[in-house]
mmCIF file of C-alpha atoms in Angstrom:
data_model
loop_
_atom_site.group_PDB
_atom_site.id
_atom_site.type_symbol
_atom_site.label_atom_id
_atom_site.label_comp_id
_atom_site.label_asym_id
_atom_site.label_seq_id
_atom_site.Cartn_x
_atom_site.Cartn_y
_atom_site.Cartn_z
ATOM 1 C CA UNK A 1 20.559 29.263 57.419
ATOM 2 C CA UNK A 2 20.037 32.188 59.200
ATOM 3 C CA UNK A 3 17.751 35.100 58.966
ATOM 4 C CA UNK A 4 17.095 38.573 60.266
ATOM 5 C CA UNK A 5 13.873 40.742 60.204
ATOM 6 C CA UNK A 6 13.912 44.292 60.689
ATOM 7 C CA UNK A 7 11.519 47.292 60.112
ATOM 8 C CA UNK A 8 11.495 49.093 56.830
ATOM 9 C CA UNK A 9 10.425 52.092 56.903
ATOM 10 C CA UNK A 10 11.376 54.481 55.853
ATOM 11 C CA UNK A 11 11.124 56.170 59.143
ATOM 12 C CA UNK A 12 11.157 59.937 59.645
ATOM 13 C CA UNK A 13 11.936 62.010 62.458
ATOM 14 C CA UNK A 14 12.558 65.596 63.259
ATOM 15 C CA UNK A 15 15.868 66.580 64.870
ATOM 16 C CA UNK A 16 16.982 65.409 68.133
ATOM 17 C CA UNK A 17 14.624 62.925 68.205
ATOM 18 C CA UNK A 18 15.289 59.321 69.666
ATOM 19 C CA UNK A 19 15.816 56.506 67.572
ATOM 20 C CA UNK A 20 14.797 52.813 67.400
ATOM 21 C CA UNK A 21 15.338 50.692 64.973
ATOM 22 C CA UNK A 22 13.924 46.882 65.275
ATOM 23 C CA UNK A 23 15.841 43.699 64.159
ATOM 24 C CA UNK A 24 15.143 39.982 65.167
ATOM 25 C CA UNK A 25 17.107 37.129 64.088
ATOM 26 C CA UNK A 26 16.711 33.851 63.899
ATOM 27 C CA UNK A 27 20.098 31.542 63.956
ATOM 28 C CA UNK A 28 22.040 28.096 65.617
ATOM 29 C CA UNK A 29 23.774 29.786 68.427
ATOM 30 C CA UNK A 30 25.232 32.635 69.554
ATOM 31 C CA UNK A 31 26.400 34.058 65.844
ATOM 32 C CA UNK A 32 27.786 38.111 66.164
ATOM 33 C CA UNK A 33 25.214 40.583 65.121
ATOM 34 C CA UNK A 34 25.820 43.983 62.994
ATOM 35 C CA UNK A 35 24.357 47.115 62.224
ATOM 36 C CA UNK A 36 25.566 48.592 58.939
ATOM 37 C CA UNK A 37 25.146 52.117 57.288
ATOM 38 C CA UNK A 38 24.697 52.817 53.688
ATOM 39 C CA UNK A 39 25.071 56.830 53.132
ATOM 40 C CA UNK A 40 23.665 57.757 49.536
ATOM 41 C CA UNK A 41 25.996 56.250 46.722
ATOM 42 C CA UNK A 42 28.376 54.588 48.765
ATOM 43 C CA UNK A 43 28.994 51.666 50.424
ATOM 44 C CA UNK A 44 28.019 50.001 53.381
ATOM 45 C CA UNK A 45 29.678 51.145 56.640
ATOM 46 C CA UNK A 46 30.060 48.723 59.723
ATOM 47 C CA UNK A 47 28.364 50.927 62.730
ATOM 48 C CA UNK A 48 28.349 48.796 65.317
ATOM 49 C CA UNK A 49 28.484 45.266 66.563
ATOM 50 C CA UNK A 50 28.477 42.650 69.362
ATOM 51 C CA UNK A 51 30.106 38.968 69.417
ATOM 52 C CA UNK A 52 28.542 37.711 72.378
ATOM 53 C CA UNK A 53 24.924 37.255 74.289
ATOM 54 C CA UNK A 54 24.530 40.421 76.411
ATOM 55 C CA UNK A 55 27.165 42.364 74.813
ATOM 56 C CA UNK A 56 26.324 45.930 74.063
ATOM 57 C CA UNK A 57 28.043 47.639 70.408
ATOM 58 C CA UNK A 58 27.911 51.198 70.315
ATOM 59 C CA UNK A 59 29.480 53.858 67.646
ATOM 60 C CA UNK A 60 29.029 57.457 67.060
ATOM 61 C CA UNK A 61 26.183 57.829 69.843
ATOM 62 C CA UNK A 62 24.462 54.498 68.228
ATOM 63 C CA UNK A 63 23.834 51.672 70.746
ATOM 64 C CA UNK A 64 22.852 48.076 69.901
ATOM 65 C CA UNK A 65 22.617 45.366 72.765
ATOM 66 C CA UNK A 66 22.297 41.187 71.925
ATOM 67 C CA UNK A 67 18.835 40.418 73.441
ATOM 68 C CA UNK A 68 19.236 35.906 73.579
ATOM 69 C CA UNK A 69 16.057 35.974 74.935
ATOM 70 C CA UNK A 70 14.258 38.256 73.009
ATOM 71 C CA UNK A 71 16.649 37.444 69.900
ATOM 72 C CA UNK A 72 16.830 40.953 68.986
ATOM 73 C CA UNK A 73 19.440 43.434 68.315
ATOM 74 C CA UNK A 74 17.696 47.110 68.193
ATOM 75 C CA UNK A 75 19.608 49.898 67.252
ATOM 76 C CA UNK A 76 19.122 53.046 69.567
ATOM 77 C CA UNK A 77 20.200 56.409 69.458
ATOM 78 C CA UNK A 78 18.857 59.458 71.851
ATOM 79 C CA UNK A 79 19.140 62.187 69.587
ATOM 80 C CA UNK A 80 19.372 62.200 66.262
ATOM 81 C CA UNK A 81 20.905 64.540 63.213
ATOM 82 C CA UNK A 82 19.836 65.024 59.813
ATOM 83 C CA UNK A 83 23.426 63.633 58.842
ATOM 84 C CA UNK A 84 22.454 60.423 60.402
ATOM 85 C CA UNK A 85 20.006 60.191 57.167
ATOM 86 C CA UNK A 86 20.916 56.997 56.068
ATOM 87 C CA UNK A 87 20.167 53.309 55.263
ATOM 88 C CA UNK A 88 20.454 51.080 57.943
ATOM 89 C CA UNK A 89 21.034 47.463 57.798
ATOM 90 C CA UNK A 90 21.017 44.632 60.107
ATOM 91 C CA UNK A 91 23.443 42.025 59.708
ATOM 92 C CA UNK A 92 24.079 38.143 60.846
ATOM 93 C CA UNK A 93 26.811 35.487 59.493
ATOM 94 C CA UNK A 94 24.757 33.381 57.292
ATOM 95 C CA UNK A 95 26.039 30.332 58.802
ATOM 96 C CA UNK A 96 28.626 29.423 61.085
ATOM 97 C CA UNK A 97 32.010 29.339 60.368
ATOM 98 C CA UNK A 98 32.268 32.960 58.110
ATOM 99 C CA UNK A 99 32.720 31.145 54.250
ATOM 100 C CA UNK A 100 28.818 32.175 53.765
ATOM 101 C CA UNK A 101 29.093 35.795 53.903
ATOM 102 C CA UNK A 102 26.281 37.792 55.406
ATOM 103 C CA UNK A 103 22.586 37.803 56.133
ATOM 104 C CA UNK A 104 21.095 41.138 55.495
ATOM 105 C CA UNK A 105 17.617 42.964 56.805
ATOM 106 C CA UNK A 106 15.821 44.466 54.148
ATOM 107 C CA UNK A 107 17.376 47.854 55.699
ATOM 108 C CA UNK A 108 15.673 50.596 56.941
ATOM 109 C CA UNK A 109 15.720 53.866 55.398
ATOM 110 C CA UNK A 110 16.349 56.555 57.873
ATOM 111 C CA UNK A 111 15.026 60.263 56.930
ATOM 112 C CA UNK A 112 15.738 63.198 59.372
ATOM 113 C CA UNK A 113 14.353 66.472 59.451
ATOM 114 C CA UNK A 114 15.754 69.895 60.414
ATOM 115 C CA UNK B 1 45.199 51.817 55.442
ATOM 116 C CA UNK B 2 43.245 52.072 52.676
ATOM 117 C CA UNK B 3 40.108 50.806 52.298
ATOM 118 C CA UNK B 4 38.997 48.367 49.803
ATOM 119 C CA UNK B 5 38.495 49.551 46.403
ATOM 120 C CA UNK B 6 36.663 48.551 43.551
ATOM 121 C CA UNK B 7 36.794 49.165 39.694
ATOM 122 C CA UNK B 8 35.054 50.165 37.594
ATOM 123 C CA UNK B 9 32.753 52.728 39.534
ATOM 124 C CA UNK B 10 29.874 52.527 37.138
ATOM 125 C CA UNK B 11 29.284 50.255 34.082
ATOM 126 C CA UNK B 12 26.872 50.266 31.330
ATOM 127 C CA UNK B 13 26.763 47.148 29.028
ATOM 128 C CA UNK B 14 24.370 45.603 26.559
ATOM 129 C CA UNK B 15 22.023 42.545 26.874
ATOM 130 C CA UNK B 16 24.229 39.201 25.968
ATOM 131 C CA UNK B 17 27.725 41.057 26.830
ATOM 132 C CA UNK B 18 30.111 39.955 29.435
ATOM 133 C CA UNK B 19 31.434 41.865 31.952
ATOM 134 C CA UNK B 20 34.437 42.043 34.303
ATOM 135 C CA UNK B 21 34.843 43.821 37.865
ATOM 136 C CA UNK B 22 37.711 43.915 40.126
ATOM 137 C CA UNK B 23 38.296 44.671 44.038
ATOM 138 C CA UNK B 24 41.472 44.552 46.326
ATOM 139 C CA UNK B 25 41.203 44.511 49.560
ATOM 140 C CA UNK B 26 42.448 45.853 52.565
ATOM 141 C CA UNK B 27 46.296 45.078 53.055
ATOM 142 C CA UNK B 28 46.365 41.890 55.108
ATOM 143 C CA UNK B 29 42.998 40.621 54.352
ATOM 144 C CA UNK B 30 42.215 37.257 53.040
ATOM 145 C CA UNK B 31 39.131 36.903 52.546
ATOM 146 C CA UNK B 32 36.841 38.567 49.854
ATOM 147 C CA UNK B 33 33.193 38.619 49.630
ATOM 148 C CA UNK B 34 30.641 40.051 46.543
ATOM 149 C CA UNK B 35 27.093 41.151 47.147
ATOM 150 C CA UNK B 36 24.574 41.929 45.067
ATOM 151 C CA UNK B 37 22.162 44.876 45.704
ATOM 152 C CA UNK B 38 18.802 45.679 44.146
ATOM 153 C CA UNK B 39 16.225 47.451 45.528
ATOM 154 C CA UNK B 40 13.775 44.304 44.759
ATOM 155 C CA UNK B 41 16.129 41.217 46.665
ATOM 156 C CA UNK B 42 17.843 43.637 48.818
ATOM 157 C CA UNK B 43 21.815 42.285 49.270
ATOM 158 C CA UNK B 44 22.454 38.693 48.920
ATOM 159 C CA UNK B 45 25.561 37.037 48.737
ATOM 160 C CA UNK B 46 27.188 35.749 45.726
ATOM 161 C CA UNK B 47 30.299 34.178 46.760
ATOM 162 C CA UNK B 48 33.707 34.059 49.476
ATOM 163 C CA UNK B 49 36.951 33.672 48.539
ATOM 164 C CA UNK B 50 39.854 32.657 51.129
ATOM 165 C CA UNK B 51 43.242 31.841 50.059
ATOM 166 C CA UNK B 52 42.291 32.251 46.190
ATOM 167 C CA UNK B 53 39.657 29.287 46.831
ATOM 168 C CA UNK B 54 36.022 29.447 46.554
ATOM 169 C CA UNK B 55 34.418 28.031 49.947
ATOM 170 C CA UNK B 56 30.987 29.063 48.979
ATOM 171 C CA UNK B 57 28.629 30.421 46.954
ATOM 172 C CA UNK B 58 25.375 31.990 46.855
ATOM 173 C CA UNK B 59 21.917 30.974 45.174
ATOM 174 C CA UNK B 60 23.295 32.416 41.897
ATOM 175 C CA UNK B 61 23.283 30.800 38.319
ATOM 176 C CA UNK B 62 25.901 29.756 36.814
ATOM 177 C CA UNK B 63 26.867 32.970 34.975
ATOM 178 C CA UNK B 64 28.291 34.668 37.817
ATOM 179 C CA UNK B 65 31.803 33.507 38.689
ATOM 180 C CA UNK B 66 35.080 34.819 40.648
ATOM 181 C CA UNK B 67 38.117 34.081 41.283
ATOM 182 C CA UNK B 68 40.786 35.521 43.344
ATOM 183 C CA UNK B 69 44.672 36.244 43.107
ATOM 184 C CA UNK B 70 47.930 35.284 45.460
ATOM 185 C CA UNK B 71 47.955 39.162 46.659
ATOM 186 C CA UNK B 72 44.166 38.721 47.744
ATOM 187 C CA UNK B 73 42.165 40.580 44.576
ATOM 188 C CA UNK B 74 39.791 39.581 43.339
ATOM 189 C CA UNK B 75 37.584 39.596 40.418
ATOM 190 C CA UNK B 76 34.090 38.665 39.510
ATOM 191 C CA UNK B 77 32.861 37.614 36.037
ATOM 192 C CA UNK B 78 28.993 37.880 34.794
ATOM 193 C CA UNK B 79 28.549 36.290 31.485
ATOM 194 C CA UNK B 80 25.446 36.813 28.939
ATOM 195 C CA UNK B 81 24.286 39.617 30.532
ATOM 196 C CA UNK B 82 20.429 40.325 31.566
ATOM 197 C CA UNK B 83 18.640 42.992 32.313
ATOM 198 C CA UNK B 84 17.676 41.582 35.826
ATOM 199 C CA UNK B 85 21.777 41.904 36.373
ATOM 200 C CA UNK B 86 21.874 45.649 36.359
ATOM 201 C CA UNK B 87 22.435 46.349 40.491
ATOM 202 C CA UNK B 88 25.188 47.785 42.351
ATOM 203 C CA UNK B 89 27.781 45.227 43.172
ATOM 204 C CA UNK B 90 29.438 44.984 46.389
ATOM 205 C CA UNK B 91 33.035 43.434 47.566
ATOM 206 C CA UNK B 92 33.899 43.069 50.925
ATOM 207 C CA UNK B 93 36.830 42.147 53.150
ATOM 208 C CA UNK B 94 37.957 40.427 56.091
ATOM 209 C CA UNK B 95 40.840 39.404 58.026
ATOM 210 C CA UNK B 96 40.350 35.780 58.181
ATOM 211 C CA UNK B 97 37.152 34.923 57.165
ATOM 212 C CA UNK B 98 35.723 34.274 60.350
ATOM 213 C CA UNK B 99 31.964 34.777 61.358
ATOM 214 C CA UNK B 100 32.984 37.292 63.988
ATOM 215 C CA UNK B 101 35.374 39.114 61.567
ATOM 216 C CA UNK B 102 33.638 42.547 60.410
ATOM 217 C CA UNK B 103 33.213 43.006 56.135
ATOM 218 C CA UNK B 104 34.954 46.181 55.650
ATOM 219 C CA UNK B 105 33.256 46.902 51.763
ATOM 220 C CA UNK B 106 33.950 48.716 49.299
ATOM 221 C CA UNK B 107 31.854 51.869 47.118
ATOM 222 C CA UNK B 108 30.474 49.450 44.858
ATOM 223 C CA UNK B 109 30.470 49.004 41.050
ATOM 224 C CA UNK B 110 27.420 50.184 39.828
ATOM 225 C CA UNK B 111 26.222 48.127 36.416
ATOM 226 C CA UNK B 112 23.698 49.072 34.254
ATOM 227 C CA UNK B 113 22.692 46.500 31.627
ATOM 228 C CA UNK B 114 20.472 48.104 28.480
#
């Protein structure tokens, strides 16, 4: 099946600072790619995604763009906020077709400072 | 619309006890995925129902099962309870199943077992 890596951090950086997050996949084709957001006790929240090769995904000042070549999807974002603190997950169908739910990174837990 | 829910919130059971937990989905959605989360395995995927059938399931034993009802809920089952089964338990959503469909998910039912 399919599999994505991504740094785990966690990661910490002051206000306003930019943002990358790295995630690599490895899959059959051209599967869409996710980023997901788990705020503390919740959920997880779809940020951002992109169907196609080349296709860019970008939500709340987040950007994400399908590398083929590189077979990466990095998140991105040029200034961050502490309420961005979060858990950040990269996401891949496990297989084709949807019936085998998701792939998920390891996450990456996102700490910003004041 | 409201999002998908998922009862109970939190759960504390015994070793060797059974336990129930129950999500609906978003209005209109078909297809219902559960997660598992620990902070050892990360999330992986326990099973997808479509159309109240099982397509697939996940690398689980046999005590975890599901089903899901003609209006879309759906429930998962873990029998004999272990220790190792204490994680926060995820349900997700889709429209149609698809790989390109987003997982909208739910809070989460958080079980403890003792």
């Amino acid at each position: 099946g399919n599999s994505v890596t991504q740094m785990e951090g966690p990661v910490t950086l002051s206000e306003e600072a930019f943002l990358t997050i790295n995630c690599t996949y490895t899959a059959t084709g051209y599967p869409s790619l996710f980023w997901y957001v788990q705020y503390p006790g919740e959920g997880l929240q779809l940020l951002l995604k992109a169907t196609k090769a080349d296709d860019k995904g970008s939500n709340k000042g987040f950007e994400a763009t399908y590398r083929k070549e590189t077979t990466s999807f990095h998140l991105e974002k040029g200034s961050v906020q502490v309420s961005d603190s979060a858990v950040y997950f990269c996401a891949l169908p496990s297989t084709g077709g949807g019936a085998d739910g998701l792939t998920f990174g390891k996450g990456t837990h996102l700490i910003i400072q004041p | 619309k409201a999002g998908v829910t998922q009862t109970p919130r939190y759960l504390i059971k015994t070793r060797g006890q059974q336990v129930t937990l129950s999500c609906s989905p978003i209005s209109g959605h078909r297809s219902v995925s559960w997660y598992q989360q620990t902070p050892g395995q990360g999330l992986q995927f326990l099973f997808e129902y479509f159309s109240e059938t099982q397509r697939n399931k996940g690398n689980f034993p046999g005590r975890f099962s599901g089903r899901q009802f003609s209006n879309s809920r759906s429930e998962m089952n873990v029998s004999t309870l272990e220790l190792g089964d204490s994680a926060l338990y995820l349900c997700a959503s889709s429209l149609a199943g698809q790989e390109y469909n987003e997982q909208f998910f739910g809070p989460g039912t958080r079980l403890t077992v003792l």
